[in-house]
Structures are given as C-alpha cells and as structure tokens.
Coordinates of C-alpha atoms and ligand atoms in Angstrom, one line a residue:
Chain A
M1 CA -47.3 29.9 3.8
L2 CA -44.3 32.2 4.0
S3 CA -43.3 33.8 7.2
V4 CA -40.3 36.1 7.5
E5 CA -39.2 37.2 11.0
N6 CA -36.7 39.8 11.9
L7 CA -34.7 39.3 8.8
S8 CA -31.6 41.4 8.5
A9 CA -29.0 41.3 5.7
W10 CA -25.7 42.9 5.1
Y11 CA -23.3 43.8 2.3
G12 CA -20.1 43.8 4.2
Q13 CA -20.7 46.3 7.0
A14 CA -23.6 48.0 5.3
R15 CA -27.0 46.8 6.4
A16 CA -29.5 46.4 3.6
L17 CA -32.4 44.9 5.6
N18 CA -33.3 45.8 9.1
E19 CA -35.4 43.3 11.1
V20 CA -38.0 42.8 8.3
S21 CA -41.0 40.7 9.3
L22 CA -43.8 39.8 6.9
D23 CA -46.3 37.0 6.2
V24 CA -47.8 35.7 3.0
A25 CA -50.8 33.3 3.3
A26 CA -51.3 30.5 0.8
G27 CA -53.1 31.6 -2.4
E28 CA -52.3 35.3 -1.8
V29 CA -50.6 37.7 -4.1
V30 CA -48.6 40.2 -2.1
T31 CA -46.4 43.0 -3.4
I32 CA -43.5 44.9 -1.9
V33 CA -43.2 48.4 -3.0
G34 CA -40.3 50.7 -2.2
R35 CA -37.8 53.2 -3.7
N36 CA -34.7 52.2 -5.5
G37 CA -32.2 50.8 -3.0
A38 CA -34.9 50.1 -0.3
G39 CA -33.7 46.5 -0.1
K40 CA -36.5 44.8 -2.1
S41 CA -34.2 42.6 -4.2
T42 CA -32.1 41.8 -1.2
L43 CA -35.2 40.6 0.6
L44 CA -36.2 38.2 -2.2
R45 CA -32.6 36.9 -2.5
S46 CA -32.5 36.3 1.2
I47 CA -35.7 34.4 1.2
M48 CA -34.3 32.3 -1.7
G49 CA -31.1 31.6 0.3
L50 CA -28.9 33.5 -2.3
H51 CA -27.7 36.2 0.1
P52 CA -24.7 35.1 2.1
K53 CA -25.0 37.3 5.2
T54 CA -28.4 37.3 6.9
T55 CA -29.9 36.8 10.4
G56 CA -33.5 36.2 11.3
T57 CA -35.8 33.4 10.3
V58 CA -37.5 32.5 7.0
S59 CA -40.2 29.7 7.3
L60 CA -42.2 27.9 4.7
D61 CA -45.3 26.1 5.9
G62 CA -44.2 26.7 9.5
K63 CA -40.8 25.1 9.0
P64 CA -37.6 27.2 9.1
V65 CA -35.5 27.0 5.9
D66 CA -32.6 29.1 7.0
R67 CA -30.1 26.3 6.9
L68 CA -31.2 25.1 3.5
A69 CA -29.3 25.9 0.3
P70 CA -31.2 27.5 -2.6
H71 CA -31.8 24.2 -4.4
Q72 CA -33.2 22.7 -1.2
R73 CA -35.5 25.6 -0.8
T74 CA -36.9 25.0 -4.3
R75 CA -37.9 21.5 -3.1
R76 CA -40.1 23.3 -0.5
G77 CA -41.9 25.0 -3.3
L78 CA -40.0 28.3 -3.9
G79 CA -39.6 29.6 -7.4
Y80 CA -37.5 32.7 -8.1
V81 CA -37.7 35.2 -11.0
P82 CA -34.6 37.4 -10.5
D83 CA -34.5 41.1 -11.2
D84 CA -32.1 40.7 -14.1
R85 CA -34.4 37.9 -15.5
G86 CA -31.6 35.3 -15.2
M87 CA -30.9 34.6 -18.8
Y88 CA -28.1 32.3 -19.9
A89 CA -26.1 33.2 -23.0
S90 CA -25.1 29.6 -23.5
L91 CA -28.7 28.1 -23.3
T92 CA -31.4 28.2 -25.9
V93 CA -35.0 29.1 -24.9
Q94 CA -35.9 25.5 -24.9
E95 CA -32.9 24.6 -22.8
H96 CA -34.0 27.3 -20.3
L97 CA -37.3 25.5 -20.0
L98 CA -35.7 22.0 -19.7
L99 CA -33.1 23.1 -17.1
P100 CA -35.2 23.6 -13.9
R101 CA -36.0 20.7 -11.8
A102 CA -39.6 19.9 -11.2
V103 CA -40.3 20.4 -7.5
G104 CA -44.0 21.1 -7.0
P105 CA -47.2 19.2 -7.5
N106 CA -48.1 20.9 -10.8
P107 CA -45.1 21.4 -13.1
W108 CA -46.2 22.8 -16.4
P109 CA -45.5 20.5 -19.3
L110 CA -43.5 22.1 -22.2
E111 CA -46.5 22.1 -24.5
R112 CA -48.6 24.1 -22.1
V113 CA -45.8 26.7 -21.8
Y114 CA -45.6 27.0 -25.5
E115 CA -49.4 27.3 -25.8
T116 CA -49.4 30.0 -23.2
F117 CA -46.4 31.8 -24.5
P118 CA -46.4 31.5 -28.3
N119 CA -43.5 33.9 -28.6
L120 CA -41.3 31.5 -26.8
A121 CA -42.3 28.6 -29.1
D122 CA -41.3 30.7 -32.1
R123 CA -37.9 31.5 -30.6
R124 CA -37.2 28.1 -28.9
G125 CA -33.8 27.8 -30.7
S126 CA -32.5 31.3 -29.8
A127 CA -30.1 32.0 -26.9
G128 CA -31.9 33.4 -23.9
T129 CA -29.9 36.6 -23.9
R130 CA -31.0 37.3 -27.5
L131 CA -34.7 37.7 -26.6
S132 CA -36.4 41.1 -26.2
G133 CA -36.9 42.3 -22.6
G134 CA -40.5 41.2 -22.6
E135 CA -39.7 37.8 -24.0
Q136 CA -37.0 37.4 -21.4
Q137 CA -39.5 38.1 -18.7
M138 CA -41.9 35.6 -20.1
L139 CA -39.2 33.0 -20.2
A140 CA -38.1 33.7 -16.6
I141 CA -41.7 33.3 -15.5
A142 CA -42.4 30.2 -17.7
R143 CA -39.3 28.7 -16.2
V144 CA -40.6 28.7 -12.6
L145 CA -43.9 27.5 -13.8
R146 CA -42.1 24.5 -15.3
M147 CA -40.9 23.8 -11.8
G148 CA -44.4 23.7 -10.4
A149 CA -43.4 26.1 -7.7
R150 CA -46.1 26.9 -5.0
L151 CA -44.7 30.3 -4.1
L152 CA -43.3 32.6 -6.7
L153 CA -40.8 35.3 -5.8
C154 CA -40.9 37.8 -8.7
D155 CA -38.5 40.7 -8.7
E156 CA -40.0 43.6 -10.7
P157 CA -41.3 41.6 -13.7
T158 CA -42.9 44.6 -15.4
E159 CA -39.8 46.9 -15.2
G160 CA -39.0 48.4 -18.5
L161 CA -41.7 46.6 -20.4
S162 CA -44.2 48.0 -22.9
P163 CA -47.9 48.3 -21.7
L164 CA -48.7 45.3 -23.8
F165 CA -46.3 43.1 -22.0
V166 CA -47.3 44.5 -18.6
A167 CA -50.9 43.6 -19.3
R168 CA -49.8 40.1 -20.4
I169 CA -47.9 39.6 -17.1
G170 CA -50.9 40.8 -15.2
E171 CA -53.0 38.1 -17.0
I172 CA -50.4 35.4 -16.2
L173 CA -50.2 36.4 -12.5
R174 CA -54.0 36.2 -12.2
E175 CA -54.0 32.8 -14.0
V176 CA -51.3 31.5 -11.7
K177 CA -53.3 32.7 -8.7
E178 CA -56.4 31.0 -10.0
A179 CA -54.4 27.8 -9.9
G180 CA -53.7 28.3 -6.2
V181 CA -50.1 29.5 -6.5
T182 CA -48.9 32.1 -4.0
V183 CA -47.0 35.1 -5.2
L184 CA -44.6 37.6 -3.5
L185 CA -44.1 40.3 -6.1
I186 CA -41.8 43.4 -6.1
E187 CA -43.5 46.2 -8.0
Q188 CA -42.8 49.9 -8.5
N189 CA -45.9 50.3 -10.7
V190 CA -48.4 50.7 -7.8
H191 CA -51.3 51.1 -10.2
F192 CA -50.5 47.7 -11.7
A193 CA -49.8 46.3 -8.3
A194 CA -53.4 47.2 -7.1
T195 CA -54.8 45.3 -10.1
V196 CA -53.1 42.0 -9.4
A197 CA -52.3 41.9 -5.7
D198 CA -54.4 41.4 -2.5
R199 CA -52.2 43.6 -0.3
H200 CA -48.9 45.4 -0.1
Y201 CA -45.9 46.1 2.1
L202 CA -44.0 49.3 1.8
L203 CA -40.3 48.9 2.3
A204 CA -38.0 51.9 3.1
E205 CA -34.3 51.8 4.0
G206 CA -34.5 48.1 4.8
R207 CA -37.6 48.3 7.0
V208 CA -41.2 47.5 6.6
V209 CA -42.8 50.9 7.2
D210 CA -46.4 50.4 6.1
R211 CA -49.0 47.8 5.2
L212 CA -51.6 48.8 2.6
D213 CA -54.7 47.2 1.1
N214 CA -55.8 47.9 -2.5
D215 CA -58.2 50.7 -1.5
Q216 CA -55.4 52.5 0.4
V217 CA -53.1 52.1 -2.6
R218 CA -55.8 53.5 -4.9
S219 CA -56.6 56.5 -2.7
R220 CA -52.9 57.2 -2.0
E221 CA -51.7 56.5 -5.5
H222 CA -50.4 60.0 -6.2
E223 CA -48.7 60.3 -2.8
L224 CA -47.1 56.9 -3.3
L225 CA -45.9 57.6 -6.8
D226 CA -44.4 60.8 -5.5
Y227 CA -42.7 59.0 -2.7
L228 CA -41.3 56.4 -5.1
G229 CA -40.0 59.1 -7.3
I230 CA -41.9 58.0 -10.4
Chain B
M1 CA 0.7 24.4 -44.8
Q2 CA 3.0 22.7 -42.4
H3 CA 2.8 25.7 -40.1
I4 CA -0.9 25.6 -40.1
F5 CA -0.7 22.0 -39.0
N6 CA 1.7 22.9 -36.2
G7 CA -0.7 25.6 -35.2
L8 CA -3.6 23.3 -35.1
V9 CA -1.6 20.7 -33.0
S10 CA -0.6 23.3 -30.4
G11 CA -4.1 24.7 -30.6
S12 CA -5.5 21.4 -29.7
F13 CA -3.5 21.3 -26.5
L14 CA -4.6 24.8 -25.7
A15 CA -8.2 23.9 -26.4
M16 CA -8.2 20.8 -24.1
L17 CA -6.5 22.7 -21.3
A18 CA -8.8 25.8 -21.7
L19 CA -11.9 23.6 -21.7
G20 CA -11.1 22.2 -18.3
L21 CA -10.0 25.5 -16.9
A22 CA -13.2 27.3 -18.2
V23 CA -15.5 24.7 -16.6
I24 CA -13.6 24.9 -13.3
F25 CA -13.6 28.6 -13.2
G26 CA -17.2 28.9 -14.1
M27 CA -18.6 26.4 -11.7
L28 CA -16.3 27.2 -8.7
G29 CA -15.1 30.7 -9.4
V30 CA -11.7 29.2 -8.9
V31 CA -8.8 30.2 -11.1
N32 CA -7.0 26.8 -11.1
F33 CA -3.4 27.6 -11.1
A34 CA -2.6 24.0 -10.7
H35 CA -4.0 23.1 -14.1
G36 CA -0.5 23.4 -15.7
A37 CA 0.9 21.1 -13.0
F38 CA -1.7 18.5 -13.8
Y39 CA -0.8 18.7 -17.4
M40 CA 2.9 18.2 -16.4
L41 CA 1.9 15.3 -14.2
G42 CA 0.1 13.7 -17.1
A43 CA 3.4 13.8 -19.2
F44 CA 5.4 12.6 -16.2
G45 CA 2.9 9.9 -15.4
A46 CA 3.3 8.5 -18.9
Y47 CA 7.1 8.8 -18.6
L48 CA 7.2 7.0 -15.2
L49 CA 4.9 4.2 -16.2
L50 CA 7.1 3.6 -19.2
T51 CA 10.5 3.8 -17.5
E52 CA 9.7 2.2 -14.2
W53 CA 7.1 -0.4 -15.1
G54 CA 7.5 -0.7 -18.9
V55 CA 3.8 0.3 -19.4
N56 CA 3.4 1.4 -22.9
Y57 CA 2.1 4.6 -24.3
W58 CA -1.4 3.5 -25.2
V59 CA -2.1 2.1 -21.7
A60 CA -0.8 5.3 -20.2
L61 CA -3.0 7.4 -22.5
A62 CA -6.0 5.7 -20.8
A63 CA -4.8 5.1 -17.3
V64 CA -3.0 8.4 -16.5
P65 CA -6.0 10.7 -17.1
V66 CA -8.3 8.4 -15.1
A67 CA -5.9 8.4 -12.1
L68 CA -5.4 12.2 -12.4
G69 CA -9.1 12.7 -12.7
L70 CA -9.7 10.8 -9.4
F71 CA -6.9 12.8 -7.8
G72 CA -8.4 16.0 -9.0
A73 CA -11.9 15.1 -7.7
L74 CA -10.2 14.3 -4.4
V75 CA -8.4 17.7 -4.3
E76 CA -11.7 19.4 -4.9
R77 CA -13.5 17.5 -2.1
V78 CA -10.7 17.7 0.5
L79 CA -9.2 21.1 -0.2
I80 CA -10.9 23.5 -2.6
R81 CA -14.4 22.9 -1.3
R82 CA -13.4 23.9 2.2
L83 CA -12.4 27.4 1.0
S84 CA -15.4 27.9 -1.3
A85 CA -17.2 30.1 1.3
L86 CA -14.3 32.4 1.7
D87 CA -12.8 35.1 -0.6
P88 CA -11.7 33.6 -4.0
L89 CA -8.2 34.8 -3.1
Y90 CA -7.8 31.8 -0.7
N91 CA -8.4 29.3 -3.5
F92 CA -6.1 31.3 -5.8
L93 CA -3.4 30.9 -3.1
L94 CA -4.3 27.2 -2.6
T95 CA -4.1 26.2 -6.3
F96 CA -1.0 28.3 -6.7
G97 CA 0.7 26.6 -3.8
L98 CA -0.5 23.2 -5.1
A99 CA 1.1 24.0 -8.5
L100 CA 4.4 24.9 -6.8
L101 CA 4.3 21.8 -4.6
L102 CA 3.6 19.4 -7.4
Q103 CA 6.3 21.0 -9.6
D104 CA 8.9 20.9 -6.9
L105 CA 8.1 17.3 -5.9
V106 CA 8.8 16.3 -9.5
R107 CA 11.8 18.5 -9.7
R108 CA 13.4 17.0 -6.6
E109 CA 13.2 13.5 -8.1
Y110 CA 14.1 14.4 -11.7
G111 CA 15.7 17.8 -11.8
V112 CA 14.8 20.3 -14.5
Q113 CA 16.3 18.8 -17.5
S114 CA 13.9 17.2 -20.0
Q115 CA 13.3 13.5 -20.0
P116 CA 13.1 11.8 -23.3
Y117 CA 9.9 9.9 -24.2
T118 CA 10.1 7.8 -27.4
S119 CA 7.3 8.4 -29.7
P120 CA 4.9 5.4 -30.2
L121 CA 4.6 6.3 -33.9
T122 CA 7.8 7.2 -35.8
A123 CA 6.5 7.1 -39.3
T124 CA 5.7 10.2 -41.3
V125 CA 2.6 10.9 -43.3
D126 CA 3.0 12.1 -46.9
F127 CA 0.5 14.8 -47.8
G128 CA 1.9 15.4 -51.2
L129 CA 3.1 19.0 -50.7
F130 CA 4.8 18.2 -47.4
T131 CA 5.3 15.3 -45.0
Y132 CA 4.3 15.4 -41.4
P133 CA 5.1 13.1 -38.4
A134 CA 2.4 10.5 -38.1
Y135 CA 2.3 11.0 -34.3
Q136 CA 1.4 14.7 -34.6
V137 CA -1.3 13.8 -37.1
M138 CA -2.7 11.3 -34.6
V139 CA -2.5 13.9 -31.8
L140 CA -4.5 16.3 -33.9
G141 CA -7.0 13.6 -34.8
I142 CA -7.4 12.4 -31.2
S143 CA -7.8 15.9 -29.7
L144 CA -10.4 16.9 -32.4
V145 CA -12.3 13.7 -31.5
V146 CA -12.1 14.5 -27.8
C147 CA -13.2 18.1 -28.2
L148 CA -16.0 17.0 -30.5
A149 CA -17.2 14.3 -28.1
V150 CA -17.2 16.8 -25.2
W151 CA -19.0 19.3 -27.4
L152 CA -21.7 16.7 -28.2
V153 CA -22.2 15.8 -24.6
L154 CA -22.4 19.4 -23.6
S155 CA -24.7 20.5 -26.4
K156 CA -27.0 17.5 -26.7
T157 CA -27.6 16.1 -23.2
R158 CA -29.3 17.2 -20.0
L159 CA -26.0 16.9 -18.3
G160 CA -24.6 19.3 -20.8
V161 CA -27.4 21.8 -20.2
I162 CA -26.7 21.6 -16.5
V163 CA -23.0 22.0 -16.8
R164 CA -23.3 25.0 -19.2
A165 CA -25.8 26.6 -16.9
A166 CA -23.7 26.0 -13.8
T167 CA -20.6 27.2 -15.5
E168 CA -22.2 30.4 -16.6
R169 CA -24.3 31.3 -13.5
P170 CA -23.9 28.8 -10.7
E171 CA -26.0 30.7 -8.1
L172 CA -28.9 31.2 -10.4
T173 CA -28.7 27.5 -11.4
R174 CA -29.0 26.6 -7.7
A175 CA -32.1 28.7 -7.5
L176 CA -33.6 26.7 -10.3
G177 CA -33.4 23.6 -8.1
I178 CA -30.2 22.1 -9.4
D179 CA -27.7 20.8 -6.8
V180 CA -24.7 22.3 -8.4
G181 CA -22.4 21.1 -5.7
R182 CA -23.0 17.5 -6.8
Y183 CA -21.5 18.2 -10.2
V184 CA -18.5 20.2 -9.0
A185 CA -16.1 17.4 -7.9
P186 CA -16.8 15.3 -11.0
M187 CA -16.4 18.3 -13.3
F188 CA -13.2 19.3 -11.5
G189 CA -11.9 15.8 -11.9
F190 CA -12.9 15.8 -15.6
G191 CA -11.0 19.1 -16.2
V192 CA -8.0 17.7 -14.5
A193 CA -8.3 14.4 -16.5
L194 CA -8.4 16.4 -19.7
A195 CA -5.2 18.3 -18.6
G196 CA -3.6 14.9 -17.9
F197 CA -4.7 13.5 -21.2
A198 CA -3.1 16.5 -23.0
G199 CA 0.0 15.9 -20.9
V200 CA 0.3 12.3 -22.1
L201 CA -0.3 13.3 -25.7
A202 CA 2.4 15.9 -25.3
A203 CA 5.0 13.6 -23.7
P204 CA 6.5 12.2 -27.0
M205 CA 6.6 15.6 -28.8
R206 CA 7.4 18.2 -26.1
A207 CA 10.1 18.3 -23.5
V208 CA 9.0 16.3 -20.4
N209 CA 10.1 18.5 -17.5
P210 CA 8.6 19.9 -14.3
L211 CA 8.2 23.3 -15.8
M212 CA 6.4 22.4 -19.0
G213 CA 3.0 23.1 -17.5
G214 CA 3.8 26.4 -15.9
D215 CA 5.1 27.7 -19.2
L216 CA 2.0 26.7 -21.1
I217 CA -0.6 27.6 -18.6
I218 CA -0.1 31.3 -18.8
T219 CA -1.1 31.1 -22.5
V220 CA -4.1 29.0 -21.6
F221 CA -5.3 31.7 -19.2
A222 CA -5.1 34.2 -22.0
V223 CA -7.1 31.8 -24.2
V224 CA -9.8 31.4 -21.6
V225 CA -10.0 35.2 -21.2
I226 CA -10.1 35.7 -24.9
G227 CA -12.8 33.1 -25.4
G228 CA -14.9 34.7 -22.7
L229 CA -15.1 33.6 -19.0
G230 CA -18.0 31.3 -18.4
S231 CA -18.1 30.2 -22.1
I232 CA -17.0 26.6 -22.7
F233 CA -17.5 26.9 -26.4
G234 CA -15.5 30.2 -26.5
S235 CA -12.5 28.6 -24.8
V236 CA -12.2 25.7 -27.2
T237 CA -12.6 27.9 -30.3
A238 CA -10.1 30.4 -28.9
G239 CA -7.7 27.6 -28.1
F240 CA -7.5 26.5 -31.8
A241 CA -7.5 30.0 -33.0
I242 CA -4.6 31.1 -30.8
G243 CA -2.6 28.0 -31.7
L244 CA -3.0 28.9 -35.4
I245 CA -2.2 32.5 -34.9
T246 CA 0.9 31.8 -32.8
A247 CA 2.2 29.4 -35.4
L248 CA 1.7 31.9 -38.2
A249 CA 3.3 34.7 -36.2
N250 CA 6.2 32.3 -35.6
L251 CA 6.6 32.1 -39.3
Y252 CA 6.1 35.7 -40.4
V253 CA 7.1 37.8 -37.3
P254 CA 9.1 35.5 -35.1
T255 CA 9.8 38.2 -32.6
L256 CA 6.1 38.5 -31.8
S257 CA 5.4 34.8 -31.4
Q258 CA 5.7 34.9 -27.6
T259 CA 3.8 38.0 -27.0
I260 CA 1.1 37.9 -29.7
V261 CA -1.3 36.1 -27.4
F262 CA -1.2 38.8 -24.8
I263 CA -1.5 41.6 -27.4
L264 CA -4.6 39.8 -28.7
M265 CA -5.9 39.4 -25.2
A266 CA -5.5 43.1 -24.5
A267 CA -7.1 44.0 -27.9
V268 CA -10.1 41.6 -27.3
L269 CA -10.6 43.0 -23.8
L270 CA -10.7 46.5 -25.0
W271 CA -13.1 45.7 -27.7
R272 CA -15.3 43.3 -25.7
P273 CA -14.6 43.3 -22.0
A274 CA -16.4 40.0 -21.5
G275 CA -14.3 38.1 -24.1
L276 CA -15.4 37.0 -27.5
F277 CA -18.2 34.6 -26.4
G278 CA -18.7 35.8 -22.8
R279 CA -21.6 37.8 -21.5
E280 CA -21.1 41.2 -19.9
E281 CA -23.1 40.3 -16.9
A282 CA -20.7 37.5 -16.0
F283 CA -18.6 40.3 -14.4
T284 CA -21.2 41.6 -11.9
Ligands
LIG1 N1 -23.6 43.9 -4.4 C1 -23.8 44.9 -3.5 N2 -22.8 45.4 -2.8 C2 -23.0 46.4 -1.9 N3 -24.2 47.0 -1.7 C3 -25.2 46.6 -2.4 C4 -25.1 45.5 -3.3 N4 -26.3 45.3 -3.9 C5 -27.2 46.2 -3.3 N5 -26.5 46.9 -2.4 C6 -27.1 48.0 -1.6 O1 -28.1 47.4 -0.8 C7 -29.3 48.2 -0.7 C8 -30.5 47.5 -1.2 O2 -30.3 47.1 -2.5 P1 -31.4 46.3 -3.3 O3 -30.9 45.9 -4.6 O4 -32.0 45.2 -2.4 O5 -32.5 47.4 -3.5 P2 -33.8 47.4 -4.4 O6 -34.9 47.9 -3.5 O7 -34.0 46.1 -5.0 O8 -33.6 48.5 -5.4 P3 -34.0 48.6 -7.0 O9 -35.4 49.2 -7.0 O10 -33.0 49.5 -7.6 O11 -34.0 47.3 -7.6 C9 -28.9 49.4 -1.6 O12 -28.6 50.5 -0.8 C10 -27.8 49.0 -2.4 O13 -26.9 50.1 -2.7
LIG2 MG1 -34.1 45.5 -7.1

C-alpha cells in the first residue's frame, strides 16, 4: 500500500534521511525503531509531504504522491499523528474532532469516538493543550480515525505515557488493524512494538540498517534496548 | 470617565487592525507591514469619494472596505503567494516596500498635511457626568459590533474552526486534510478590508494623511505580540486593553503615553515569551 524508494531529506545542508526504502502492505502494522535523531520523525513528515526538502519517491497504492500537498495526500488515505501530538490551544476537544476532513471510506462518527474514548467525551469543552499527555495522544489518534484514514502514520504515540495509557493505545491499534487499517508506527518501546506490530525496520543515521520480525525483536530485545540507549 | 471612553475608542481601532494582522501572520507567516498603509488607504478612500464624487460617509463605510478587501486578495494572489516558498524575509521586504509605495503614491498627490473630513455626526451625547461626541460613541458601538460578529463567526462556525486552526498551525491543519491555501486569499482580503474599515471610521476623527497608518501600525504590532502570535482572541483583547492603558497613561503619566505599549510588550515577553494568549510551541 505504501512504498518508499530512495527517500532522502535535508535540513539545509545536513542530510537527515539517506536513500531510505521501505514497503508497507495493506493491513500490516509496521514499526520503525531507531535512536534519537535517527531520522524517524523526518521520515514520517516526508511521507506526509510536510518536509520541504526531499528527493526519492513515495507511492500510495502504486501511484507516486511526491507532487501532492499534504491535504491532497490525506485524500489518498494518509492520516498523521505528529510527535508533538498536534494540539491546538485555540480549539476545544470537540473542535479538534470536527476539524479534520473525512477522506476515507470509514470515517468514525463523533458518537463512536466518544464511546471509545470516554475521557475525551468528559473533556469535550476543554482546549486541546489543557489535556494530560495521555488524553492528548488519544485525541490525536481519534482525530485521524475521524478522517477514516486507511494508512496511519503514528509518531511515538506511547512516548512519556503511563503503562495504563500505553496498554490502551495497544488496544486501539489492534482494533484499528482489525478494521483493516494499515499502520506505520514509530516506537522506541521495542517490547510494546513486538506486541502490536507485524514487523520492524531499524533506522540509524538516516538509513534503514535492519529488518526484523517479532521473533527477532524478542530474542534481541536486550541488545536492541542497549542500542537504543533505553 | 471620558478618558476611559477615549481609551476604548482607540482600543477598538487597535483591535480591528490587530485582528487582521494576527490572522494574516498566523496563516501565511507574513508580517504584513502594509497593514497600516491599507488603513491609511481606507481613510483616504473615504476622503476621495467625498471630495471628488460627493459620495457620503455611509456609502464609503461600506464601499471602501469591500474595494480594499478585493485589492488585498489580489495582492495576496499575485505577489505574496509567489514568495511563500522562500524565506519569510522576502515577504517582509515585499510588504514593507508595498507600504512605502502606497504611502508615497498618496503623498505625491496630496502632500503630508492632513486633509479635513467633516464628521457625519456633529451632535454630542450627554452621559450626565460628561458629554461625548456622538460620532465617537457610534465608532465605539460599530467596532464592538464588528469585533463581536467576527468573534461569533470564529467561535461558532466550521469556517471559524478552520481559520483558528490554520492561524495557529497551518502545516498541521493541511495534514488534517484542509486545503489551507484556499482560505488564505479571502482571509488576507478580509484582514485588509477590516483595516480599511477602521480607516474610514478614523477619517472624521483623526488626521487624514499619508503617514497616519505608519504611525499606528507599530503600536498594532506590539498589540499582536502582547496578545500572543497565532491567537486571534488574544489580539482583540490586547487591542482594547492597550487602548485603555494608553489613555490612562496619557492622563496620569503623560510622558509615558508613547512608550508604555513597548514597556508592556517587553514585560509580557519576559513573563510569557509566547504572549498572553499564545502557545509556546508557536515559536518552534
Ligand atoms: N528543524 C530541524 N533543523 C535542523 N535539523 C533538524 C531539525 N529537526 C531535526 N533535525 C535533525 O535531523 C535528524 C533527524 O531528526 P528526527 O527528528 O527525524 O529524528 P528522530 O529519529 O525522530 O528523533 P527522536 O527520537 O528524538 O524523535 C537529527 O539529527 C536532528 O538533529
Ligand atoms: Mg522524532
């Protein structure tokens, strides 16, 4: 469904991604692991069309989207959960949920969002930036579900969350996968990654250096955690 | 009491100008230096219509903002949009140049001395304790209504949600499927129309001259910064507050009346770098 070929990205003269190639098939959950500064967020931003300086090709369903603006890419089914959770200070929780444009075949109705995330229902009148970290993450995910995106790009959704919220995010990702949605997930928590994902890419200094399946991740967990500096 | 009134009246001008400036800055990342020139054009437009064609104030109040709004949308489409991919510095230079150009075009025709514009209302209103010119009372009323109407649209409609989101975080808003570009020219035009509207309102009470906008706009920049970049609500509130504070300073510490805005701005920035209603992340 998603295919990235020889993607490079720069910040000024500094190269953050170096000829990255990867594929994600429809219905898969794939994670990207890598140290801080490896280029993971830059990769998602580039796929979304939010990074100004890139070369290489990003295709969705076999069609290149390189020339498309971010909002046009959403029409092809992309949904983005940014690493800073993308909260607006000037929008209430409910407005966060009303803002995104429905693009996919199955946009979640508001009632379903509130049933699935009762916390958000309780806080529907609060500004997005006033929520707790976990609630913000729920809202960021709920927001792309409202769009009915077919491919979710999630940038470290579990970062800094309590185990309770991490477990909740795991449930949601599995539920979303059940519904046939594809997910490309950035995750430092390799233990968690092995419980939700089908396979993994290891990114280092802007390059894909390894591909792992869940068994490999489990058997190399200590080595990986060591490498990631956790 | 009278001073509070004066403060609210000048505050309402600041609020209307700051509102447009805040939206333009948020959505485009452009510090629109020409905003003061558009305000000046509003006042001059009213003056020209009256002296050249005998068009009265009320018609000008409706027609001038519409014309300027269209002109503003055109400027965005033809000039500003072309530079949007480049360093913001280019648009800074563009709007700065545009401001000088518009100012000098008017100056060439009319010189720098102020043109008189007779007030459409000459009566005064008796408030018991003091009397106040009816025109100023009307200006205050109209600008409150305009700010309220804009606030209602921004807070209650889907358009409002989109504009607030696009003002605060345009890139993120694109990633949520909104074609922000489609809203940019109309909102730029709207901001300019509001500046023109303020200009027409100002014509009968302020000196109509080519420099009137340049003098005011520096204060408006301070207002937007104090209110918080990216916050529409903050700019309007700060506009009225600064108008009041300046008027009171004028009364009690006249020597400070010119500088108090900037002292406030420095203080607010030290205390809350993102402005009163801004969010810190707006700077990254
Ligand atoms: N705005 C920027 N300007 C310049 N360099 C940047 C910028 N953002 C990121 N970089 C650099 O690009 C590289 C990749 O950054 P990126 O944010 O993609 O890493 P990451 O893998 O997401 O890290 P983290 O785990 O900390 O989120 C890093 O070396 C970083 O220093
Ligand atoms: Mg990151």
